[in-house]
Coordinates of N, CA and C and ligand atoms in Angstrom, one line a residue:
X233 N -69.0 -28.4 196.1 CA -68.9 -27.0 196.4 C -67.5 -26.6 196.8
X234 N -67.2 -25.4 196.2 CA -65.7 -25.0 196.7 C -65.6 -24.4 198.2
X235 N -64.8 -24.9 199.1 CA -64.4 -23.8 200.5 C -63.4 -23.1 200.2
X236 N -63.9 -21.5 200.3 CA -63.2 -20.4 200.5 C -62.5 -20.1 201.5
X237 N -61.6 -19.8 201.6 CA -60.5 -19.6 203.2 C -60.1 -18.5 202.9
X238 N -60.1 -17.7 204.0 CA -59.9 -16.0 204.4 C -58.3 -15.9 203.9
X239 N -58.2 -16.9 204.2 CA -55.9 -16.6 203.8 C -55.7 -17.1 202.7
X240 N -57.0 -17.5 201.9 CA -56.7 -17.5 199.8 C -57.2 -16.1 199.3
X241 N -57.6 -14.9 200.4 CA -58.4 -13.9 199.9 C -56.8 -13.2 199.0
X242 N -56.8 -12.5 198.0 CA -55.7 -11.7 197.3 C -56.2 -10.4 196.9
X243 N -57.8 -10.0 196.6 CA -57.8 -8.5 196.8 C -59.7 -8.2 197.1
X244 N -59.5 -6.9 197.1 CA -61.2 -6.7 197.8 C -61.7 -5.6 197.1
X245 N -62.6 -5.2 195.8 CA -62.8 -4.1 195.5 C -64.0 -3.4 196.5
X246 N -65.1 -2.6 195.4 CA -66.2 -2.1 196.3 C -67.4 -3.8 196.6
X247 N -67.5 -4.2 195.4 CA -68.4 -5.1 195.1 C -68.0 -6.4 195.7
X248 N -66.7 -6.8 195.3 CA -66.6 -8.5 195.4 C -65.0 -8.6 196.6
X249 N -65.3 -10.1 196.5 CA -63.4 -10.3 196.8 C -63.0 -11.2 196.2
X250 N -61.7 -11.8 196.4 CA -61.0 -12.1 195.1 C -60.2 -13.5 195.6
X251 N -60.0 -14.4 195.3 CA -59.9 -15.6 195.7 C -59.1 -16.2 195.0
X252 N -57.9 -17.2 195.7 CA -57.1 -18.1 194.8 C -58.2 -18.8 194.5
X253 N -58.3 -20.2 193.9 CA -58.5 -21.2 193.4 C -58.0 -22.2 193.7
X254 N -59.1 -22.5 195.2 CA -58.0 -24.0 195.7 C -57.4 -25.0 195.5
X255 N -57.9 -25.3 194.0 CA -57.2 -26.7 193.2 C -56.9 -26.2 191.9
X256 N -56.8 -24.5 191.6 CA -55.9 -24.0 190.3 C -55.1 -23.0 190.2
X257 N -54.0 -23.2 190.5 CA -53.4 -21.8 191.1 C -53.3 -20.7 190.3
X258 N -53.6 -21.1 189.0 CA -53.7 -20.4 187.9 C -55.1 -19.8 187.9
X259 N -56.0 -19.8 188.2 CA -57.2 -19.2 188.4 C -57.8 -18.6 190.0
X260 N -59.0 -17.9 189.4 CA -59.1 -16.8 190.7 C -60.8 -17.0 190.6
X261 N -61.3 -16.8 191.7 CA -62.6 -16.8 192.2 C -63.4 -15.0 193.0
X262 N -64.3 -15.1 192.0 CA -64.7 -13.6 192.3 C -65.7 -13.6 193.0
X263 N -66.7 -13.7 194.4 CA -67.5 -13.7 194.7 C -68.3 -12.2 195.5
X264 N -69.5 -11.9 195.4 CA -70.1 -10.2 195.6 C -70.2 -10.5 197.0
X265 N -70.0 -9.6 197.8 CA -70.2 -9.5 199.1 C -71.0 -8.2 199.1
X266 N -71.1 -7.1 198.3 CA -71.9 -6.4 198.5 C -72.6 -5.1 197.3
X267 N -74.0 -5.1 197.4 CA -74.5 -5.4 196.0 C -73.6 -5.2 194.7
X268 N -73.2 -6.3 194.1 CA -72.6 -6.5 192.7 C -73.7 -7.3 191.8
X269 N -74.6 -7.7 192.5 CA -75.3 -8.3 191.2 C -75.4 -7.8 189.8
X270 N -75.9 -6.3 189.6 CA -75.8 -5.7 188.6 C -74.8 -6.1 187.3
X271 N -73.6 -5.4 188.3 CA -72.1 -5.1 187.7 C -71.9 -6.7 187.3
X272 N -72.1 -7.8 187.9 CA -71.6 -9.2 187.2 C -72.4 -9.9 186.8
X273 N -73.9 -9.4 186.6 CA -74.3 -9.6 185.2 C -74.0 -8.9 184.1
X274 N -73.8 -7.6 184.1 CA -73.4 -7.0 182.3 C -71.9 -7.4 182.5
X275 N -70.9 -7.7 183.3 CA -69.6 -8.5 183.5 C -70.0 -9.9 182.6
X276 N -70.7 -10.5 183.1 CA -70.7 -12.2 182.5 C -71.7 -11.8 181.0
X277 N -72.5 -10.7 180.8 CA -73.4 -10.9 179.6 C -72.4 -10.5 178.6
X278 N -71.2 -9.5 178.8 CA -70.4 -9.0 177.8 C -69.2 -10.0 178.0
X279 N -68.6 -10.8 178.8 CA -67.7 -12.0 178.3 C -68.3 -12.9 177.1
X280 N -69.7 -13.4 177.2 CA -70.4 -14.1 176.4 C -70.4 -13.3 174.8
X281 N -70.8 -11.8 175.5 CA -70.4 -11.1 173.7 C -68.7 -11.5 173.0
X282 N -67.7 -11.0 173.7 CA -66.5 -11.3 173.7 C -66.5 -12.7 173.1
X283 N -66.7 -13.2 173.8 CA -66.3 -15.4 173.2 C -66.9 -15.5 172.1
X284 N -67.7 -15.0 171.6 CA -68.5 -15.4 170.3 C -67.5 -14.4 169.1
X285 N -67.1 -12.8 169.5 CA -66.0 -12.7 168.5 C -64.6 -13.2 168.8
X286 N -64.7 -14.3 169.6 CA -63.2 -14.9 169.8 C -62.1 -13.9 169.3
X287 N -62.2 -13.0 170.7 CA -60.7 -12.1 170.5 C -59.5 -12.9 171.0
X288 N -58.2 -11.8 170.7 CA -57.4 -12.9 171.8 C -57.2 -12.4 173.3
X289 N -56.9 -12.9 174.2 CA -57.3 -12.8 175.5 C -55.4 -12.1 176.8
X290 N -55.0 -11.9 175.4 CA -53.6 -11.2 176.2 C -53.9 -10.4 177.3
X291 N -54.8 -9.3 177.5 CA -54.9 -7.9 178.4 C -56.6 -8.2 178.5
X292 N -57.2 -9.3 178.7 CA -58.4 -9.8 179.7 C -58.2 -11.1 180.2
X293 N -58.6 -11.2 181.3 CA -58.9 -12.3 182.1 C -59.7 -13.3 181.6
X294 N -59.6 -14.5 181.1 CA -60.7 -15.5 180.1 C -61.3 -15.7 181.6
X295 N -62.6 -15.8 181.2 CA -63.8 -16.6 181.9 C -64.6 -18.1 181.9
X296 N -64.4 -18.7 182.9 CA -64.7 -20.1 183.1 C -65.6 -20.6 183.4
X297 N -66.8 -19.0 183.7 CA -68.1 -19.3 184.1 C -68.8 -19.9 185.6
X298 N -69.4 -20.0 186.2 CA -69.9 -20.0 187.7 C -69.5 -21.3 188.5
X299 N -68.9 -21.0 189.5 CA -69.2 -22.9 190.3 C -69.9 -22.1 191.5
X300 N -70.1 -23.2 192.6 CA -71.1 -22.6 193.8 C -69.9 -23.1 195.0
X301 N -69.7 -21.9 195.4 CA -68.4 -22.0 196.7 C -69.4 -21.7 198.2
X302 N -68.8 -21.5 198.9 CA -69.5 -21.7 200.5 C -69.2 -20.0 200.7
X303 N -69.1 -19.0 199.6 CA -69.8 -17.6 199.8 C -70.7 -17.8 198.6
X304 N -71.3 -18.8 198.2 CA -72.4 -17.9 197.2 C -71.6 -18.6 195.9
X305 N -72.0 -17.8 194.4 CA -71.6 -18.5 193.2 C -70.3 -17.4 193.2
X306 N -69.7 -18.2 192.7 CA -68.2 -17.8 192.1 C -68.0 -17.7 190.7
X307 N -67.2 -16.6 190.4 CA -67.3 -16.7 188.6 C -65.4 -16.4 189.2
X308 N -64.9 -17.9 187.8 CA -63.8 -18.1 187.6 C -63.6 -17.3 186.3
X309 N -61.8 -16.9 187.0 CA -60.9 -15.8 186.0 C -59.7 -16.6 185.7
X310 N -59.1 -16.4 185.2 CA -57.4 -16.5 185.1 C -57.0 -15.8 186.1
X311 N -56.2 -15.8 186.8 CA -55.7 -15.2 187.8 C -54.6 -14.4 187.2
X312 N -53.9 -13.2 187.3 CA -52.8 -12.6 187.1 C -51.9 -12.7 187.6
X313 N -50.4 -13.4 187.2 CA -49.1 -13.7 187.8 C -48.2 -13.0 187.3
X314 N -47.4 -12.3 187.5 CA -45.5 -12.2 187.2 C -45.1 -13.1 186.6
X315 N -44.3 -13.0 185.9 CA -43.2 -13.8 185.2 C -42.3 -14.9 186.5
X316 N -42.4 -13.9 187.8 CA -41.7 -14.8 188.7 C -42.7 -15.5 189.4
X317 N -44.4 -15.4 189.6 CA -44.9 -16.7 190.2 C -45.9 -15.6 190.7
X318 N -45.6 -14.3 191.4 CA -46.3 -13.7 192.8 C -47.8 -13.4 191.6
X319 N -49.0 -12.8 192.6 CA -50.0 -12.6 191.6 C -49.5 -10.6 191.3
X320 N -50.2 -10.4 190.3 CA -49.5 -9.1 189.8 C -50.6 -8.2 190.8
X321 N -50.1 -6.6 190.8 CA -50.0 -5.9 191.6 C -51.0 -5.0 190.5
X322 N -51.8 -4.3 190.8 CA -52.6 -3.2 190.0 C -51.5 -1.9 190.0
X323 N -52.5 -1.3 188.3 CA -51.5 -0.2 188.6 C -51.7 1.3 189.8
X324 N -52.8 0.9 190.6 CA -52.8 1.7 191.7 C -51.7 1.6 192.6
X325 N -51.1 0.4 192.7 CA -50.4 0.0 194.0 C -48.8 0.5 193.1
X326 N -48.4 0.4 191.7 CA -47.1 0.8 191.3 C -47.2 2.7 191.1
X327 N -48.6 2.8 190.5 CA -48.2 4.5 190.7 C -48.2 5.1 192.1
X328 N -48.9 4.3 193.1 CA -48.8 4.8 194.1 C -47.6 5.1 194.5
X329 N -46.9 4.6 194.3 CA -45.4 4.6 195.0 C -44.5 4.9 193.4
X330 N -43.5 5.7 194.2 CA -42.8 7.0 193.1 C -41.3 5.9 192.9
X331 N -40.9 4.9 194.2 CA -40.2 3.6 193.6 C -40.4 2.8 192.6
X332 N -41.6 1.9 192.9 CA -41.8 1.1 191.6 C -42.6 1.8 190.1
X333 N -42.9 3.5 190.4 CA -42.9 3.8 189.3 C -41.8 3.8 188.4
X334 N -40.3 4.1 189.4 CA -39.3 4.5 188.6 C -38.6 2.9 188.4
X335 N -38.8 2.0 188.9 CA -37.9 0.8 188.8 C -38.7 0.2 187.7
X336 N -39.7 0.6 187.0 CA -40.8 -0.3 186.4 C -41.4 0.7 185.0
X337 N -40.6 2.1 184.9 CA -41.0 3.1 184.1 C -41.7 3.0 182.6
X338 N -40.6 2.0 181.8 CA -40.7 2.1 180.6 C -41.9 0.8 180.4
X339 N -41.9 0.1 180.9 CA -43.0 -1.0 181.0 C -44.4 -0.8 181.7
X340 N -44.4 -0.1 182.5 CA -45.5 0.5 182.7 C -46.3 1.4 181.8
X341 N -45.7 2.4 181.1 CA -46.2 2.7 179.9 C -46.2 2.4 178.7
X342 N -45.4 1.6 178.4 CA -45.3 0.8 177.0 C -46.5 -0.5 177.2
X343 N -46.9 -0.8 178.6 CA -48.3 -1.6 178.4 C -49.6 -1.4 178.2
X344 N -49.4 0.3 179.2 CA -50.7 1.0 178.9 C -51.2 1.6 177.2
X345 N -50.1 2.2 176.4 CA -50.3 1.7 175.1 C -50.5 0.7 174.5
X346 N -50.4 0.0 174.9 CA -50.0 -1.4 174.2 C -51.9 -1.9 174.3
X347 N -52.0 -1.6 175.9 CA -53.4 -1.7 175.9 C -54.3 -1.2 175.6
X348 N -54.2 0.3 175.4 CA -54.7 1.4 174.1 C -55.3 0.7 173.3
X349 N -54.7 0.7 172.4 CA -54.4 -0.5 170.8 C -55.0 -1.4 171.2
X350 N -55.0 -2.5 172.1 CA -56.0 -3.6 172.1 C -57.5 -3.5 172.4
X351 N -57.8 -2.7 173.2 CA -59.1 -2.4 173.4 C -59.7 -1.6 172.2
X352 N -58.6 -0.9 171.7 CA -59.5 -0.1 170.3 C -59.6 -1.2 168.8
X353 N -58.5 -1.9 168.8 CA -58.4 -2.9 167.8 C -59.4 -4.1 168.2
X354 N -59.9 -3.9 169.0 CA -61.0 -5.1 169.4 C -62.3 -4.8 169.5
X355 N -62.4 -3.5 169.5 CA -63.5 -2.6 170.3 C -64.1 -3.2 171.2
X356 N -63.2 -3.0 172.3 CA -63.5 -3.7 173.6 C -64.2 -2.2 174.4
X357 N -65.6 -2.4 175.0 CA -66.2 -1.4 176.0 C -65.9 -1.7 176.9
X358 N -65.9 -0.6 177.6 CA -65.5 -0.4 179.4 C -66.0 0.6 179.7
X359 N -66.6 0.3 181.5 CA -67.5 1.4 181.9 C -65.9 2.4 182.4
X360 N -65.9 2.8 183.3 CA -64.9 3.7 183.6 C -63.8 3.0 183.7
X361 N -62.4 3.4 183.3 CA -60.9 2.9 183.6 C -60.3 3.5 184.6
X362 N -59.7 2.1 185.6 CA -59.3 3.0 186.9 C -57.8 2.5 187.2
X363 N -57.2 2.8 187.4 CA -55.7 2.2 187.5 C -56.2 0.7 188.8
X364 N -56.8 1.0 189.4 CA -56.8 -0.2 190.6 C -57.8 -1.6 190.0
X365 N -58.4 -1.5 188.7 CA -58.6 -2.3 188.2 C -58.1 -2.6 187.0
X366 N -56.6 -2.5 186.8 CA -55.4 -3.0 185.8 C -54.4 -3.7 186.7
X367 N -54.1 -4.4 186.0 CA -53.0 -5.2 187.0 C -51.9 -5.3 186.0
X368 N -50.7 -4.9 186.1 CA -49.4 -4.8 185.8 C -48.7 -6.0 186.2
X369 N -48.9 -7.0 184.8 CA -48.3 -8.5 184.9 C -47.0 -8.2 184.7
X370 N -45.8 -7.8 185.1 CA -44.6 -7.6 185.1 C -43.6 -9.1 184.5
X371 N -42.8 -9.0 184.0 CA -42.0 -9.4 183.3 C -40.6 -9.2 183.5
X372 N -40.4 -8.2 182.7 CA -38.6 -7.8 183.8 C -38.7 -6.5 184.1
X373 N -37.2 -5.9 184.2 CA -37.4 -4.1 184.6 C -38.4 -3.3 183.1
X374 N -37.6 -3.9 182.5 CA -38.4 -3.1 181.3 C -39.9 -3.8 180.4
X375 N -40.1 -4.7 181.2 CA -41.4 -5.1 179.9 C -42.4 -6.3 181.4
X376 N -43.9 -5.7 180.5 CA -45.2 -6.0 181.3 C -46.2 -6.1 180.4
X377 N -47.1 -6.7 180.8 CA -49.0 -6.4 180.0 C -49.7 -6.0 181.4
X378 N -50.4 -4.9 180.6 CA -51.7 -4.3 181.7 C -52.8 -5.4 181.2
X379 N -53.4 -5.8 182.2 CA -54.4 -6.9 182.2 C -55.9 -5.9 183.0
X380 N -56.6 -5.8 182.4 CA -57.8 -5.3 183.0 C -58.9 -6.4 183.7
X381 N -59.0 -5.7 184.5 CA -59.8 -6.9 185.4 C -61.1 -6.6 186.1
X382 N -61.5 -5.6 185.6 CA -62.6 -5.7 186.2 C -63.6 -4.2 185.5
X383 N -64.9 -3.6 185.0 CA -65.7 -2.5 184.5 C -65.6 -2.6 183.2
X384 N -65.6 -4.1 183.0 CA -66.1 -3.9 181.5 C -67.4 -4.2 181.4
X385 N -67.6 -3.7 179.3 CA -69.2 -4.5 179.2 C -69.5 -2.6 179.0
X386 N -71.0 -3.0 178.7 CA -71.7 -1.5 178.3 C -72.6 -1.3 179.1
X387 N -73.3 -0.3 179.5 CA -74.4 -0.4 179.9 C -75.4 0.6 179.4
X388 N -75.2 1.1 178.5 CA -76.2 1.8 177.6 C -77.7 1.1 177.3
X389 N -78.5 1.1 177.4 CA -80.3 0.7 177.0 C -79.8 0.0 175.6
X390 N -79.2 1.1 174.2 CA -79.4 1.0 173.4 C -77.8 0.9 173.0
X391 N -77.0 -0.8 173.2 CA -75.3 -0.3 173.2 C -75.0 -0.7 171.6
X392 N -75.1 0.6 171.3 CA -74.7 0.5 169.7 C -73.0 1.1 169.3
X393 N -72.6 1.0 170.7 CA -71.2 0.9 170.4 C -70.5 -0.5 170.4
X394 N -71.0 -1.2 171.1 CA -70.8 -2.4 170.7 C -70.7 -2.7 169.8
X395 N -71.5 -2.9 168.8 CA -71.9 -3.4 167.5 C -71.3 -2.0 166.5
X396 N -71.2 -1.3 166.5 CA -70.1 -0.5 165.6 C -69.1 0.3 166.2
X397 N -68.3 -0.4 165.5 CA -67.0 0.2 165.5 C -66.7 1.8 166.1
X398 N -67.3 2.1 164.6 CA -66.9 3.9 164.8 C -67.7 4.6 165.7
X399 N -68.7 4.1 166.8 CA -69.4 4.5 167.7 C -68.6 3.8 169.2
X400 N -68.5 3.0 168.8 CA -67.2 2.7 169.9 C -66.2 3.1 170.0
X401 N -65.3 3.4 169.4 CA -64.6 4.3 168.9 C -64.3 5.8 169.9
X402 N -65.6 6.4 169.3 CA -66.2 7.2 170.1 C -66.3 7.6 171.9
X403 N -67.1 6.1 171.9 CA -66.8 6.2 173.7 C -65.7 6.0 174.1
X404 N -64.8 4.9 173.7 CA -63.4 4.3 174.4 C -62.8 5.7 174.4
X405 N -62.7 6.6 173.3 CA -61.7 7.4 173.2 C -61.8 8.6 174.6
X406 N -63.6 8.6 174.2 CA -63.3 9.5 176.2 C -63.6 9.0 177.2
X407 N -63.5 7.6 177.3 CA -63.1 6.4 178.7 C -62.0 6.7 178.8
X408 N -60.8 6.7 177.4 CA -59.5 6.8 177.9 C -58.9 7.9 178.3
X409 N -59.2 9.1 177.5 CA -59.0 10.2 178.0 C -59.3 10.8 179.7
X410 N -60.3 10.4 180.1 CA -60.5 10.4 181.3 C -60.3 9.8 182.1
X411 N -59.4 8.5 181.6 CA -58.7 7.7 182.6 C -57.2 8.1 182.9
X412 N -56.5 8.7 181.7 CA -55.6 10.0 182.2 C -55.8 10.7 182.6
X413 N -56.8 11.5 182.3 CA -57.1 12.7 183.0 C -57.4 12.3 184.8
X414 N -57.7 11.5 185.2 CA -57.4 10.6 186.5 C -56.2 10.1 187.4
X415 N -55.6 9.7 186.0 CA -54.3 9.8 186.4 C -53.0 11.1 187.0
X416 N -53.6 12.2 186.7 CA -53.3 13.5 186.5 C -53.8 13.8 188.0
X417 N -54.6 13.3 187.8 CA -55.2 14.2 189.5 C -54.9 13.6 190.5
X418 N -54.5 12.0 190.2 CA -54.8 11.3 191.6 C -53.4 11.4 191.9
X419 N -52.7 11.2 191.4 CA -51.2 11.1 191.6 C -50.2 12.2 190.9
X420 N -50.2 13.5 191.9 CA -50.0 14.7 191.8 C -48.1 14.4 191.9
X421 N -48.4 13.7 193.0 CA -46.9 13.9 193.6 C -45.7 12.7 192.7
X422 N -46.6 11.8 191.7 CA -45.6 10.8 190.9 C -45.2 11.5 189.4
X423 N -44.0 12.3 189.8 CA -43.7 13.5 189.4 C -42.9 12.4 187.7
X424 N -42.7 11.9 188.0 CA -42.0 10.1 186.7 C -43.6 10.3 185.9
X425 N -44.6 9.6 186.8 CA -45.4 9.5 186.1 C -46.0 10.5 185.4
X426 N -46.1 11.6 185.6 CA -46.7 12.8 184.8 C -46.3 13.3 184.1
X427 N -44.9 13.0 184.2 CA -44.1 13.2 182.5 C -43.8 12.7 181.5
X428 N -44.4 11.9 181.5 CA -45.0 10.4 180.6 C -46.7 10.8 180.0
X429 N -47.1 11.5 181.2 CA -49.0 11.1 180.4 C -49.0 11.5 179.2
X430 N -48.5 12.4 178.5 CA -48.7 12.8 177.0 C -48.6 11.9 176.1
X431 N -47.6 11.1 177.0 CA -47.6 9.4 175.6 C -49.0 9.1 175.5
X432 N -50.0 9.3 176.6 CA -50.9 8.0 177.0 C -52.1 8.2 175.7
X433 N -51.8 10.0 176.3 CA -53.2 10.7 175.7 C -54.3 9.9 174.1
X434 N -55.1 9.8 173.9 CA -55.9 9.6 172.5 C -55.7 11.2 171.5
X435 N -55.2 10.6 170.3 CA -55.1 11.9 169.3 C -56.8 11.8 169.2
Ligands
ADP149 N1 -57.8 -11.8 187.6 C1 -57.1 -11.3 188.6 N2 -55.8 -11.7 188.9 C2 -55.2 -11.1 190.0 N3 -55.8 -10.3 190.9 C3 -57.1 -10.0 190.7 C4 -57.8 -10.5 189.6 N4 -59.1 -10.0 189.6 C5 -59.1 -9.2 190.7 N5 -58.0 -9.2 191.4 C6 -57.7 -8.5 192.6 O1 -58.9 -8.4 193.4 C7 -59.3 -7.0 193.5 C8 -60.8 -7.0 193.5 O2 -61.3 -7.5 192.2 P1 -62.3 -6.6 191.3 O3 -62.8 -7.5 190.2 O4 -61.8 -5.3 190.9 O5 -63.6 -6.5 192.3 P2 -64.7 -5.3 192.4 O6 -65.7 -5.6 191.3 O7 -65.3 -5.4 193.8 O8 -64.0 -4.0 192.2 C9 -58.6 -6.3 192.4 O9 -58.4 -4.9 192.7 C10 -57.3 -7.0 192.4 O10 -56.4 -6.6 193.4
MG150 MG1 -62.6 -3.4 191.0

């Protein structure tokens, strides 16, 4: 069994917290503290869809499947790091701040397209896109990968966007649009960032 220690914790959403990996510093440990069962079953049932079309895994976290730690079962991630070692920062914590928008500009958006393109060229589903579940693996001043980490998977009765394209298609395009359109509202005052959203937009 793995022991969890309070000072390996690295982030806390609604559902789970987020854990180094005592013996891999390269991996991270997700465990629910409050109800997530749902959310990390259609989480682990849609990694299982993903592995079987063996995409490539640049802007998702690979999954290593459950160990049993001393909170409960743990589902191992890749952990997200910087180019310099630290673990990467979501893009809630860089828009938030109108500094590391501006010190980090062109790479911050040239990932979130970048990640565009991968989720559409994959037809990767996701429940809502939220900047605090992307993490901005930084590289230098000018270059990053947005790594999504967490609301994927479908949850439709009948997910036939999965399984076709052009109905996938479909949803992603107003997942994304309304993940700008989010961006727009929440961060009024990241005056950098707003005059950039037009890149982001879905034609
Ligand atoms: N693979 C990862 N690499 C680095 N940090 C991560 C990773 N996954 C999660 N985190 C951090 O932990 C926080 C909570 O994880 P998340 O999966 O979003 O939990 P929840 O399902 O409760 O929202 C994230 O906002 C992020 O700060
Ligand atoms: Mg989250």
């Amino acid at each position: 069994m793995i022991e969890l220690k309070t000072e390996m914790m690295i982030g806390k959403g609604l559902h789970r917290e987020c854990y180094i990996h005592p013996y891999n510093a390269d991996r991270c440990i997700k465990v629910v503290v409050l109800r997530g069962e749902e959310e990390t079953r259609r989480e682990q049932a849609y990694y299982q869809f993903l592995q079987k079309r063996q995409i490539g895994w640049e802007m998702l976290p690979k999954f290593y499947g459950v160990e049993e730690t001393s909170m409960g079962a743990g589902a191992i991630f890749d952990l997200v790091r910087d180019a310099d070692g630290e673990v990467g920062k979501t893009f809630e914590v860089y828009f938030g701040s109108s500094v590391l928008t501006e010190q980090n500009l062109q790479g911050l958006i040239k990932s979130l397209q970048a990640l565009k393109v991968y989720l559409f060229r994959h037809n990767i589903i996701t429940m809502s896109i939220k900047p605090k579940n992307i993490i901005y693996q930084r590289q230098d001043e000018q270059n990053g990968v947005a790594v999504i980490i967490d609301n994927i998977g479908n949850s439709d009765v009948i997910p036939i966007s999965s399984y076709y394209r052009y109905f996938g298609k479909i949803k992603m395009t107003r997942k994304w649009n309304k993940f700008i359109a989010l961006l727009k509202k929440d961060y009024p005052e990241n005056s950098l960032l707003q005059s950039q959203l037009m890149h982001l937009l879905s034609k």
